[in-house]
XYZ file of C-alpha atoms in Angstrom:
47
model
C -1.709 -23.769 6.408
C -3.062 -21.510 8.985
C -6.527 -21.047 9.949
C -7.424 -17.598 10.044
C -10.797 -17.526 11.996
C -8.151 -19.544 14.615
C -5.687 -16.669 15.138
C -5.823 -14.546 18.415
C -5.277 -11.052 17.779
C -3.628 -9.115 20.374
C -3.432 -5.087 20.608
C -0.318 -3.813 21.029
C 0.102 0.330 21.416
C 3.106 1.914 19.575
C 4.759 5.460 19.602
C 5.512 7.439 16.307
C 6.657 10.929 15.458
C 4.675 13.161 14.399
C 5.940 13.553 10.841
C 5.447 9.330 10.658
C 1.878 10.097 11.441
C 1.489 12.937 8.900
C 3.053 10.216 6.315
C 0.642 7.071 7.636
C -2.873 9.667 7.306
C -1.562 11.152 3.776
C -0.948 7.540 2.276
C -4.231 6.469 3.685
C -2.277 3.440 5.598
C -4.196 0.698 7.592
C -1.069 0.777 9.781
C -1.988 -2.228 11.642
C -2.280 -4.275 7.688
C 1.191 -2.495 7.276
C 2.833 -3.518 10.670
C 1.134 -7.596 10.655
C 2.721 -7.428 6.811
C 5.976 -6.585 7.833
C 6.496 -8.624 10.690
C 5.451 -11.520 8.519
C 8.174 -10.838 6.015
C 10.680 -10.538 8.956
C 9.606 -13.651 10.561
C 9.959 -15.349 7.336
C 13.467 -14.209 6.620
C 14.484 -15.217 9.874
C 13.106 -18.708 10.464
């Protein structure tokens, strides 16, 4: 189980196109919830 209050977050600065932007703002998308999400599912798959 992992500790939550434990974890060190890190900022990380990505590029997206425009029309990704549009997309993210028009969904009303916490893109940093949406990227930590997916790399979780990734990491899972893979390990």
């Amino acid at each position: 189980m992992t500790c939550i209050a434990c974890i060190t977050v890190k900022r990380k600065t990505i590029t997206i196109r425009e029309d990704q932007n549009e997309w993210i703002e028009d969904q009303h998308l916490n893109l940093s919830s949406f990227v930590r999400e997916k790399l979780d599912e990734v990491i899972e798959e893979r390990e």
